[in-house]
Coordinates of C-alpha atoms in Angstrom, one line a residue:
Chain K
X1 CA 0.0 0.0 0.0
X2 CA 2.6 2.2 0.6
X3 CA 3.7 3.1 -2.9
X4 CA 0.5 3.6 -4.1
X5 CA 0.5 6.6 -1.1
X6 CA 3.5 7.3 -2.1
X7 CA 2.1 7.5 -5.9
X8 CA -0.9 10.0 -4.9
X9 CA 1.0 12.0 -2.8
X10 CA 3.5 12.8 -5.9
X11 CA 0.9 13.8 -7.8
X12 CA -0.5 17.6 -8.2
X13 CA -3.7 18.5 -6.8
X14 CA -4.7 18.6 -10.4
X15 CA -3.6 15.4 -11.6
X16 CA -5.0 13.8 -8.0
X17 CA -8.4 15.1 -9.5
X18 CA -8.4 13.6 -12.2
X19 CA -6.5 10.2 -11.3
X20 CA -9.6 10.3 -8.6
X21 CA -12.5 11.0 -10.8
X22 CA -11.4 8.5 -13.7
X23 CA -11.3 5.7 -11.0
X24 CA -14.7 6.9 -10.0
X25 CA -16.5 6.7 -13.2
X26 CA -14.8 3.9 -14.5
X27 CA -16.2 2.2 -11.4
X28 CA -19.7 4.0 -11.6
X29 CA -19.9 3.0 -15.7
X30 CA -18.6 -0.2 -15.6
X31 CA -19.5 -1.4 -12.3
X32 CA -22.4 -0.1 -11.7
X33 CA -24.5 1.8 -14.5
X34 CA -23.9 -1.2 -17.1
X35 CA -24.7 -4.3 -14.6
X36 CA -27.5 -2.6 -13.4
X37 CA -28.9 -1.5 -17.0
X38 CA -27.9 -5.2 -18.3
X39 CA -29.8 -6.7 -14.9
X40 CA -32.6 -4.0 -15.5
X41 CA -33.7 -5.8 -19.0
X42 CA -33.8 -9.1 -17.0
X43 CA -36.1 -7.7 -14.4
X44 CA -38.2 -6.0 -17.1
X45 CA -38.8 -9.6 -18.9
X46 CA -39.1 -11.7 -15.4
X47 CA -41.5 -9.2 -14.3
X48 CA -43.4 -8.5 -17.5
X49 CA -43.6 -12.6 -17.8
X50 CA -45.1 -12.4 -14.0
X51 CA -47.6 -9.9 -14.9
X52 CA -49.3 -11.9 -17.5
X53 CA -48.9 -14.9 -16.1
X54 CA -46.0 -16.4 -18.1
X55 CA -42.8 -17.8 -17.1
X56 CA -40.2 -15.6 -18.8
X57 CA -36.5 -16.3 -20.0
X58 CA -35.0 -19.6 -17.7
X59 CA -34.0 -21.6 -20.3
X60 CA -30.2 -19.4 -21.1
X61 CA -26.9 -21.3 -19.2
X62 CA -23.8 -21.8 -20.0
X63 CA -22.7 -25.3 -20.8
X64 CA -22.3 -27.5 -17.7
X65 CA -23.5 -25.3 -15.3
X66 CA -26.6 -27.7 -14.7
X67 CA -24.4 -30.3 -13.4
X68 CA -23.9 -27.5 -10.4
X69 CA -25.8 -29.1 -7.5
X70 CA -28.8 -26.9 -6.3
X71 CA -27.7 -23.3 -7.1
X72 CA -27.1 -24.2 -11.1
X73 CA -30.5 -25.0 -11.9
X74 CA -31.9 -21.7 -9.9
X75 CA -29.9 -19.6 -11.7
X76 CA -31.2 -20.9 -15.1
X77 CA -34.3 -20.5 -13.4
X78 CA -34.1 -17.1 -12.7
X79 CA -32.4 -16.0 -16.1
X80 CA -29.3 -15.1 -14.4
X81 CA -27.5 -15.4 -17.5
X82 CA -29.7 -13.9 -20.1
X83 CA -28.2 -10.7 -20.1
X84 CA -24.8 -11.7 -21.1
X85 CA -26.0 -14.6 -23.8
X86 CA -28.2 -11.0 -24.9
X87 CA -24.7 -8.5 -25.4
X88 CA -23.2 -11.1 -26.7
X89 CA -25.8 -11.9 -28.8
X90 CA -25.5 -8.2 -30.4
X91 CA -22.1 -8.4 -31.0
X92 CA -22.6 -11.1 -33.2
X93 CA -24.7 -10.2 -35.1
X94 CA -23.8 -8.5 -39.0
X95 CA -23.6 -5.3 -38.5
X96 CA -26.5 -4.4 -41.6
X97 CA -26.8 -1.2 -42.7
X98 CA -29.2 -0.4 -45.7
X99 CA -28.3 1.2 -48.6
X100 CA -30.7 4.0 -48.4
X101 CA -29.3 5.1 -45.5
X102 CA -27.7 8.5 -44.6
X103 CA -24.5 6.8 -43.3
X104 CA -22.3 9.4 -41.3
X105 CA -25.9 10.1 -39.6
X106 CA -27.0 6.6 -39.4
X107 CA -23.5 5.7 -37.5
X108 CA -23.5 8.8 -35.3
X109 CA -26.9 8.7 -34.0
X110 CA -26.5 5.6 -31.6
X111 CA -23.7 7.4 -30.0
X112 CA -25.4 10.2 -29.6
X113 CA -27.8 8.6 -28.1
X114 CA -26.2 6.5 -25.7
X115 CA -23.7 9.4 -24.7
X116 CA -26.1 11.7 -22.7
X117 CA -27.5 8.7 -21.2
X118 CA -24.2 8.1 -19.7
X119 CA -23.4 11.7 -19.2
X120 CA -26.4 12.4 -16.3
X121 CA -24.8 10.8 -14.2
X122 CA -22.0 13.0 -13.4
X123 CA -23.8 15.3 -11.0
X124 CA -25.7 12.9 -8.8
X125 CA -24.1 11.9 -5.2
X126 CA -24.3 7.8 -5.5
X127 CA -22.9 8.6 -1.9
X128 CA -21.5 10.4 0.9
X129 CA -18.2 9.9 1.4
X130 CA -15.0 7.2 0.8
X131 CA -12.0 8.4 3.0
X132 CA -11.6 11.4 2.0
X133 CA -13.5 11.8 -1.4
X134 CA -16.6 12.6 -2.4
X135 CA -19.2 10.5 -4.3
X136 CA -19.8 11.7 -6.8
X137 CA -17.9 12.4 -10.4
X138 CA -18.7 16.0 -10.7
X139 CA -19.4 18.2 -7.3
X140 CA -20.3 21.1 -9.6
X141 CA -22.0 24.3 -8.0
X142 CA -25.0 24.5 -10.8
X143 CA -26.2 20.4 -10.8
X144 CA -29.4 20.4 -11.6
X145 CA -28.9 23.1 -14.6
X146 CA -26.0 20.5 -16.0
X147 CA -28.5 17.8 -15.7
X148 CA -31.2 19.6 -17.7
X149 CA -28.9 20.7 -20.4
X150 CA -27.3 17.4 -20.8
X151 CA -31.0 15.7 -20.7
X152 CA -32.1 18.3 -23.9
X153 CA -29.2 16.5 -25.9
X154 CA -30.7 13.3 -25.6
X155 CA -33.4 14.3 -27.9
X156 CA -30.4 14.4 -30.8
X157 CA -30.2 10.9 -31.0
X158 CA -33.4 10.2 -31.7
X159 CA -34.4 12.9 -34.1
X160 CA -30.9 11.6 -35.9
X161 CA -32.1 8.1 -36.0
X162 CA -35.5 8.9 -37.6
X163 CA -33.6 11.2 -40.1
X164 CA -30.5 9.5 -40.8
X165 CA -32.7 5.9 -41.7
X166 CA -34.6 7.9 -44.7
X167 CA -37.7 6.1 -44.2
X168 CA -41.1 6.5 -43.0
X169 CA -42.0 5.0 -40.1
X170 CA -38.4 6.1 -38.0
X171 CA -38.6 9.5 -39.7
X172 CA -42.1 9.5 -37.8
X173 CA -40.6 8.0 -34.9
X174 CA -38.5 10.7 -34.6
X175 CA -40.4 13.6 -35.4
X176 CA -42.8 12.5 -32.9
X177 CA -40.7 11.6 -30.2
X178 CA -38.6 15.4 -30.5
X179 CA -41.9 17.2 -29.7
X180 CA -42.8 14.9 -26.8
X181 CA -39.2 15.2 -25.8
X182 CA -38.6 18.9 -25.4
X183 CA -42.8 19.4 -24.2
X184 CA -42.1 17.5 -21.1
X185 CA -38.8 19.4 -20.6
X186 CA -40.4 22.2 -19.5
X187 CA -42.9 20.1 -17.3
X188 CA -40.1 18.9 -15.8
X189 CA -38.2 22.3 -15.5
X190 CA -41.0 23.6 -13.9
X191 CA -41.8 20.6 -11.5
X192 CA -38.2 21.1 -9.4
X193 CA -38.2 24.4 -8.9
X194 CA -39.9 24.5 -5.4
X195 CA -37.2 22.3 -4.7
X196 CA -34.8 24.5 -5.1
X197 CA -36.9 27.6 -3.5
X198 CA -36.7 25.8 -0.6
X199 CA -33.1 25.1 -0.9
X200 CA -31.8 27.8 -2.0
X201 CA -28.5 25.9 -4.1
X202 CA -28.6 24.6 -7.2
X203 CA -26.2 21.9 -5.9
X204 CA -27.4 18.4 -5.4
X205 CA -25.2 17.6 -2.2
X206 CA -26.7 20.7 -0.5
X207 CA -30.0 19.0 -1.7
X208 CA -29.2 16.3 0.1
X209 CA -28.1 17.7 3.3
X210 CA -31.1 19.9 3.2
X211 CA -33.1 16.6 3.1
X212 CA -31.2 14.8 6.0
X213 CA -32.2 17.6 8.1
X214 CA -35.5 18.5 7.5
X215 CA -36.8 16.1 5.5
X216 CA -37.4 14.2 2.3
X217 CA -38.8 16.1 -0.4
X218 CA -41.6 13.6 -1.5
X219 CA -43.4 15.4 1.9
X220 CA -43.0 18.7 1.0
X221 CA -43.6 18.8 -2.4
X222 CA -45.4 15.7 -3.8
X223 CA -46.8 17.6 -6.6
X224 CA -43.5 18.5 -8.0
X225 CA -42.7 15.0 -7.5
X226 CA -45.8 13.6 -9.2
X227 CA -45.2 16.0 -12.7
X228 CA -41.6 15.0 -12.4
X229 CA -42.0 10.9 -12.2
X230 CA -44.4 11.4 -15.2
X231 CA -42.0 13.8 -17.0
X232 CA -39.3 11.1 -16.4
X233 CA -41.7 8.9 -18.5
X234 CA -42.3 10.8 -21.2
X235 CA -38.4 11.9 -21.5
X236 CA -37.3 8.1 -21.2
X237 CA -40.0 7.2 -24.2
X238 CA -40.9 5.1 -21.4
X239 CA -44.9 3.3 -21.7
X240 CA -47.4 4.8 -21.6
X241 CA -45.6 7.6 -23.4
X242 CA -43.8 5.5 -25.9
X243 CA -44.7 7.5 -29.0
X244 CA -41.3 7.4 -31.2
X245 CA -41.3 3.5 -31.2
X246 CA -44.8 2.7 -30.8
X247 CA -44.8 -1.0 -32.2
X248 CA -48.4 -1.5 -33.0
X249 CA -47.6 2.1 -35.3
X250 CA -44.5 2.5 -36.3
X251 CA -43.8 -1.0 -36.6
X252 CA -40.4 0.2 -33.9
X253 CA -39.9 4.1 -34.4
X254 CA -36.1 5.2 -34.7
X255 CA -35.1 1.5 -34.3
X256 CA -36.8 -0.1 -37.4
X257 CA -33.3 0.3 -39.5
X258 CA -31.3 -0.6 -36.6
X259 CA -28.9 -4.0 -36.0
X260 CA -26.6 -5.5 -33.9
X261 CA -24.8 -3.1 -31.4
X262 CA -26.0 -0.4 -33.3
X263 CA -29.7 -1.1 -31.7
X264 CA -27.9 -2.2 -28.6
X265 CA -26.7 1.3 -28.1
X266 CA -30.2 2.8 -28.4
X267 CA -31.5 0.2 -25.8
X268 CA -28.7 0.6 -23.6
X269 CA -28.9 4.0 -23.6
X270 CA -33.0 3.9 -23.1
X271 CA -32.2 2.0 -19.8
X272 CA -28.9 3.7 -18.4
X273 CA -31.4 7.1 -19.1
X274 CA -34.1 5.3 -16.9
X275 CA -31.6 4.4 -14.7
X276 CA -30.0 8.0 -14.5
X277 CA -33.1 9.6 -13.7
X278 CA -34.2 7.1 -11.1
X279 CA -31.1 8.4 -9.3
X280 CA -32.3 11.9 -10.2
X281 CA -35.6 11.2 -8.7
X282 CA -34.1 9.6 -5.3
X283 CA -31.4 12.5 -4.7
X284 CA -34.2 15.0 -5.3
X285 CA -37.6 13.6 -3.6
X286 CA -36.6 10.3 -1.3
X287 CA -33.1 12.0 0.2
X288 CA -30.3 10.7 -1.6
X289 CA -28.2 8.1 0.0
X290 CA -29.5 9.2 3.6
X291 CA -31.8 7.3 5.7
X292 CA -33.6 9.3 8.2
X293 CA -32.4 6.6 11.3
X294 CA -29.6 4.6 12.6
X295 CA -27.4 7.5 11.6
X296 CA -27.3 7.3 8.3
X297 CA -27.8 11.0 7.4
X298 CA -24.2 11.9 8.3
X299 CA -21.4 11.7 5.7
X300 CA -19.7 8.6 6.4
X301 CA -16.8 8.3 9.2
X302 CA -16.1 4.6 8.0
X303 CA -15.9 2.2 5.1
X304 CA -18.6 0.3 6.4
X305 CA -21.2 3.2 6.5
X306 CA -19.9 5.2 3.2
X307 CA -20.3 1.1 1.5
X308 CA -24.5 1.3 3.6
X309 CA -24.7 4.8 2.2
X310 CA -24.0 3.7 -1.8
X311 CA -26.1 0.8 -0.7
X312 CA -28.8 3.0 0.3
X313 CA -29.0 5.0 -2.7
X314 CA -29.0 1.9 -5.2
X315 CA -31.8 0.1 -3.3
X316 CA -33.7 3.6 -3.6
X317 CA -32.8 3.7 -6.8
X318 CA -33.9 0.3 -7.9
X319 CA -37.1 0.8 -6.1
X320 CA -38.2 3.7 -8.8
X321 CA -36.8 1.5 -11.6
X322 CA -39.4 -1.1 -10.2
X323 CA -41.7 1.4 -10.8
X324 CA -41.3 2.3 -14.3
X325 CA -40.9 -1.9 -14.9
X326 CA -44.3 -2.3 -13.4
X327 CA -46.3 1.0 -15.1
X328 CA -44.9 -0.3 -18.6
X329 CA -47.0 -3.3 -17.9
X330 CA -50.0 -1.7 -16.5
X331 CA -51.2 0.8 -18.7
X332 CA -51.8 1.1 -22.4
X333 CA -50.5 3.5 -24.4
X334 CA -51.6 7.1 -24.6
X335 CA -52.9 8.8 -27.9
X336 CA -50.2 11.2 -29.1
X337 CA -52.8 14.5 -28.6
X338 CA -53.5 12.9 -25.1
X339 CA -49.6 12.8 -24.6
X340 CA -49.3 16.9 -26.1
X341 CA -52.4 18.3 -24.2
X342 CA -51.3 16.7 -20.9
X343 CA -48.1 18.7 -21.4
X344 CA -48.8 21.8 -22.6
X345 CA -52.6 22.3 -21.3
X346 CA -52.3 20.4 -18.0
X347 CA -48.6 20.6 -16.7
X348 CA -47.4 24.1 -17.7
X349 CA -50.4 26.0 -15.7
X350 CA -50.0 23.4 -12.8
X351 CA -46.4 23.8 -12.2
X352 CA -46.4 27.8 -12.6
X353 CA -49.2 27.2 -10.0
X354 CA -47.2 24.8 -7.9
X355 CA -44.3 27.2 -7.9
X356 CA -46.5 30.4 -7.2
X357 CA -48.3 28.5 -3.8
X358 CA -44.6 27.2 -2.7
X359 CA -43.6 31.0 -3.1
X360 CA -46.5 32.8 -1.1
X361 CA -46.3 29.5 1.7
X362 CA -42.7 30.5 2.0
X363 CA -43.7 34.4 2.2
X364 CA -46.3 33.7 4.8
X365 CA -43.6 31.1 7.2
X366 CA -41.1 34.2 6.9
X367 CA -43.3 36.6 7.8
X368 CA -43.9 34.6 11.3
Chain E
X1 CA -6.5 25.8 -14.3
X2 CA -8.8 27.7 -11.7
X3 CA -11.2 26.0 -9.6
X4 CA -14.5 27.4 -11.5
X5 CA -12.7 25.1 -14.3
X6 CA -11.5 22.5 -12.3
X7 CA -15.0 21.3 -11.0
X8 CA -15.6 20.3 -15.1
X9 CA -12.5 18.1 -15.4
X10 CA -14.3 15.0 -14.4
X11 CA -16.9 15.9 -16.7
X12 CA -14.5 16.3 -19.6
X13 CA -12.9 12.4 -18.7
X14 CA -16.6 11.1 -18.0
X15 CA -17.3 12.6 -21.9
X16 CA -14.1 10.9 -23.2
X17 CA -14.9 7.4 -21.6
X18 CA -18.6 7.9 -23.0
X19 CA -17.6 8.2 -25.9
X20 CA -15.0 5.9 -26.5
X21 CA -17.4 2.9 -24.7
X22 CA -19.6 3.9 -27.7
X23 CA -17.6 4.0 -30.6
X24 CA -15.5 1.3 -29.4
X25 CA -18.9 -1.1 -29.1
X26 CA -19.6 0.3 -32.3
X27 CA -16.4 -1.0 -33.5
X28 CA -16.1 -4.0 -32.3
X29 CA -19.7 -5.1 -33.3
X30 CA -18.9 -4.0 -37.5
X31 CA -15.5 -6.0 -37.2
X32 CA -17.2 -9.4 -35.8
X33 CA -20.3 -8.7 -37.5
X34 CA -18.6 -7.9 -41.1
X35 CA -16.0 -10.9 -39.9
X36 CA -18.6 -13.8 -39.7
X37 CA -20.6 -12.5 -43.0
X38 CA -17.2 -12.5 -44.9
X39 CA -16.8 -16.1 -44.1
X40 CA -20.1 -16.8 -45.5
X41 CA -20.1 -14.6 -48.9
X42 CA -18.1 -14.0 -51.3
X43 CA -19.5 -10.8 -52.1
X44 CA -22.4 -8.9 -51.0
X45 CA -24.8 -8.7 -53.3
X46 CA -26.8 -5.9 -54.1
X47 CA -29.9 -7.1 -53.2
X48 CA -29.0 -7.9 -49.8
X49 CA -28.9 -4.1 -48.5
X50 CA -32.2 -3.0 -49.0
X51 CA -34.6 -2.6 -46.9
X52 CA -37.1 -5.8 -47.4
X53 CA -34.5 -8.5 -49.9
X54 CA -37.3 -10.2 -51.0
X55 CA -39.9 -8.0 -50.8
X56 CA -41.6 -4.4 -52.6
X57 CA -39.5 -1.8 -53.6
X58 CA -39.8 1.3 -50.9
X59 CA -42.0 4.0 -52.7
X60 CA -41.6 7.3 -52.4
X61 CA -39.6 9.7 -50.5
X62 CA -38.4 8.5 -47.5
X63 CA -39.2 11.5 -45.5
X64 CA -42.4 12.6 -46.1
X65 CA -43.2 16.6 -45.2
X66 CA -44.7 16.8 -42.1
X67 CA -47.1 19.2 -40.1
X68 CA -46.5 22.8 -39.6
X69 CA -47.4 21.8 -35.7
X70 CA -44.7 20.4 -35.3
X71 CA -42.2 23.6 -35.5
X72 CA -45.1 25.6 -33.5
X73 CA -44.2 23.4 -30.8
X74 CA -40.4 23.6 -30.9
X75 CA -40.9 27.4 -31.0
X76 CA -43.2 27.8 -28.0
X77 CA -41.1 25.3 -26.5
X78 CA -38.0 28.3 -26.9
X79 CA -39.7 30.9 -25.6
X80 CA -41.4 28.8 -22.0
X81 CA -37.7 27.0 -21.9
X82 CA -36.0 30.3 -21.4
X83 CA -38.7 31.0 -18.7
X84 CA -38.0 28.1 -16.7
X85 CA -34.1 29.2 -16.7
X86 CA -34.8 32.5 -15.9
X87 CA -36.5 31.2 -12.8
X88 CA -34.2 29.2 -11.8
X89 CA -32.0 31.9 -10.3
X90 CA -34.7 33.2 -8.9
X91 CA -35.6 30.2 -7.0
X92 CA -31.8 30.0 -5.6
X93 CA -32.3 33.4 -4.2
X94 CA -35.7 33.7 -3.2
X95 CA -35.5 33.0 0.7
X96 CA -32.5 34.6 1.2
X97 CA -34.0 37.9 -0.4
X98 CA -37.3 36.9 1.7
X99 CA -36.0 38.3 4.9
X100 CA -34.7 41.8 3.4
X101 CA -37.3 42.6 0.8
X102 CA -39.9 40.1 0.4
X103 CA -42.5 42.3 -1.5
X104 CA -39.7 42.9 -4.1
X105 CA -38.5 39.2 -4.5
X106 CA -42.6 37.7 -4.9
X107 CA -43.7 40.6 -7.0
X108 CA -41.4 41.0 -9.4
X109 CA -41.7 37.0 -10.1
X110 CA -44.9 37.0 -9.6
X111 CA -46.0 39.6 -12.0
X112 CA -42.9 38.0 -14.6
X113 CA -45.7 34.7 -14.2
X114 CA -48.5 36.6 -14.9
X115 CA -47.5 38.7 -18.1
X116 CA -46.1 34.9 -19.2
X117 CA -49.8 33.3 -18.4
X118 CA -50.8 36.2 -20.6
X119 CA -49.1 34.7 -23.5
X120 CA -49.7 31.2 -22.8
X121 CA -53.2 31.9 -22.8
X122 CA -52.9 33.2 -26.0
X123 CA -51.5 30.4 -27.7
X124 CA -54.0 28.2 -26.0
X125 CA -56.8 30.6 -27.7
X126 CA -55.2 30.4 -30.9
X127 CA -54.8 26.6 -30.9
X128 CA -51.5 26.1 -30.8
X129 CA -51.7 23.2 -28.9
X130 CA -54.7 21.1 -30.7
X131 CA -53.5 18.7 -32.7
X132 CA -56.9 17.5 -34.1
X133 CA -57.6 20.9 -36.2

């Protein structure tokens, strides 16, 4: 251990920063984000098959590993290994690309769509504290502004896809799904800002801490939490707002053109979006990685507690993503008008309302 | 580098690694994917690349033109974006402003709201948001 101290310690404060933050999100991305998105499909088919009463994928295994007494045959069970027989599935296959195609656009537009995805994550705290460093990638003093702006490039991909695949059902797809996109970006706008009335900081941590002490958000403000989850929908192209690959429709939206890993960006990037505003959702409403007992609201003094801490916020976390797994499979799809009007006629008024009664409630505790 | 800068370093390396796990899937699924169909043909045919091989010809423009709707939206959705940044400073400052001059920091939002209602109301009047019309 010593010459690894020995190692940081030679380093400048500059090049500790980033030696720091690289380990971080190599650790977040490819620990973390990419298991979770890859375990997230799983769930979505074992508890889609549930739902209507099927059995779902338990048939994928790698050779041999039925002869494993007991635990083998649960794990086929359970799909364990569906995921990876999935990627590598994707990888396989030929890479097609049609000859109508626009191809610089065709080949950029799963990038740019899996790139935002990954880039929300930066500015949430997965947790408090691990020796001396901070959880998260990016402390930076405007958050949620970063988060918003790197959420409105997300809409690129898509709108590319359609484009880029010069035909009619994606160019439909993607037409559709940039108006629902950027409509529900205000709704969600709007929805936070009491959130940040009562805050006063635009940075998530102090979010947090404002949390730990006075309490989660959800309480305070559950209407800005109720326009947000359903914003979060409609921003993820998440059922019951699925409108740019509506498969009954548009036979798949942006995807119909799509192969291999080429689609397997777009889907990984649906569910790492999903997954990065789930942790959104928990820093802002349900307190972060803080637990409002056995001392879990403090920043971490040990490895033990900052470990519970990251622990906390991923079982928060996978809670919500429960939640979207579950609506998918409960509610049909909304008509596209349904989808605009609830945006612009229903949200908009309610969270300029929502803002203006968190304002004068504010006014009225100062005044006493 | 300053620390106003700094704070966007790891943003800068999270943006390279995004990127390169993208391209480099991207990569790595043409190579294996071109690999295996190699071994199969000797040459592509021309056939092969369209949309449906054995199947109708596509007809018509792929992108058909689409409703004027559509860029009503994306402009309204300019003008009530810049609103919601504009608030957000606001928001940051209110209760600190609350104790020194609370009629200032509510009215001058407040009445910023209402001249914005104003024009939303308009657009709802002129149907900007009915998609059946």
């Amino acid at each position: 251990m010593d010459w690894i101290n020995n190692l940081i310690a030679g380093l400048s404060a500059g090049q500790q920063l980033a030696l720091f933050s690289l380990l971080k999100i190599l650790a977040a991305i490819f620990l973390v984000l990419l298991p979770i998105v890859a375990y997230t499909v799983l769930v979505e088919r074992k508890v889609s098959a549930f739902i209507q009463d099927r059995v779902g994928p338990n048939r994928t295994a790698p050779p041999f590993i039925k002869y494993l007494p007991v635990i083998g045959p649960l794990l086929q069970r359970l799909g364990i290994f569906q995921p990876l027989a999935d990627g590598l599935k994707l990888f396989l296959k030929e890479d097609f690309s049609p000859s109508h195609v626009r191809t610089i656009y065709f080949w950029l537009a799963p990038v740019l769509a899996m790139v935002p995805a990954l880039l929300t994550i930066a500015v949430i705290p997965f947790g408090s504290k691990l020796g001396a460093e901070k959880m998260v990638i990016a402390d930076l003093n405007v958050g949620i502004l970063y988060t918003f702006g790197i959420v409105s490039l997300s809409v690129y991909g898509i709108v590319l896809a359609g484009y880029a695949a010069n035909s009619k059902y994606p160019f439909l797809g993607g037409i559709r799904s940039s108006a629902q996109m950027i409509s529900y970006e205000i709704a969600m706008g709007l929805s936070v800002i009491p959130v940040f009335m009562m805050v006063g900081d635009l940075n998530l941590g102090a979010v947090i801490d404002y949390q730990a002490k006075h309490g989660w958000f959800i309480l305070y403000a559950p209407v800005s939490f109720a326009m947000f989850l359903v914003a979060a929908f409609a921003e993820t192209n998440r059922l019951p707002f699925d409108m740019p690959e509506s498969e009954s429709e548009l036979v798949a939206g942006y995807n119909t053109e799509y192969s291999s890993m080429k689609f397997g960006l777009f889907f990984m990037g649906e569910y790492a979006a999903m997954v990065a505003v789930s942790g959104m959702m928990v820093t802002l409403f349900f307190g972060g990685w803080t637990l409002p007992f056995w001392g879990l609201d403090q920043p971490a003094t040990s490895l033990l507690l900052s470990a519970a801490h990251i622990g906390v916020f991923l079982g928060k976390t996978l809670g919500l993503l429960l939640l979207f797994i579950w609506v998918r499979w409960m509610l049909p799809r909304f008509r596209y008008d349904q989808l605009m009007d609830l945006g612009w006629k229903r949200f908009i008024p309610l969270g300029l309302a929502n803002i203006v009664v968190t304002a004068l409630v504010l006014l009225l505790l100062n005044r006493n | 580098m300053d620390g106003q800068l700094q704070q966007y370093l790891p943003v800068l390396i999270l943006a390279v690694v995004a990127i390169a796990f993208a391209v480099g899937n991207l990569v790595a699924s043409y190579l294996i994917g071109q690999w295996i169909n190699r071994r199969r043909l000797k040459s592509i045919p021309a056939a092969k690349n369209i949309p449906y091989e054995c199947g109708m010809l596509p007809i018509g423009a792929g992108n058909n033109r689409l409703s004027v709707k559509f860029y009503l939206v994306a402009m309204l959705f300019i003008l009530f974006d810049i609103e919601v940044v504009f608030l957000y400073p606001w928001a940051v400052v209110y209760r600190e402003m609350l104790a020194e001059n609370a009629g200032l920091i509510f009215g001058s939002m407040f009445s910023f709201i209402a001249i914005l209602f104003v024009g939303y109301i308009y657009a709802i009047k002129t149907q900007a948001f009915d998609w059946k019309v």
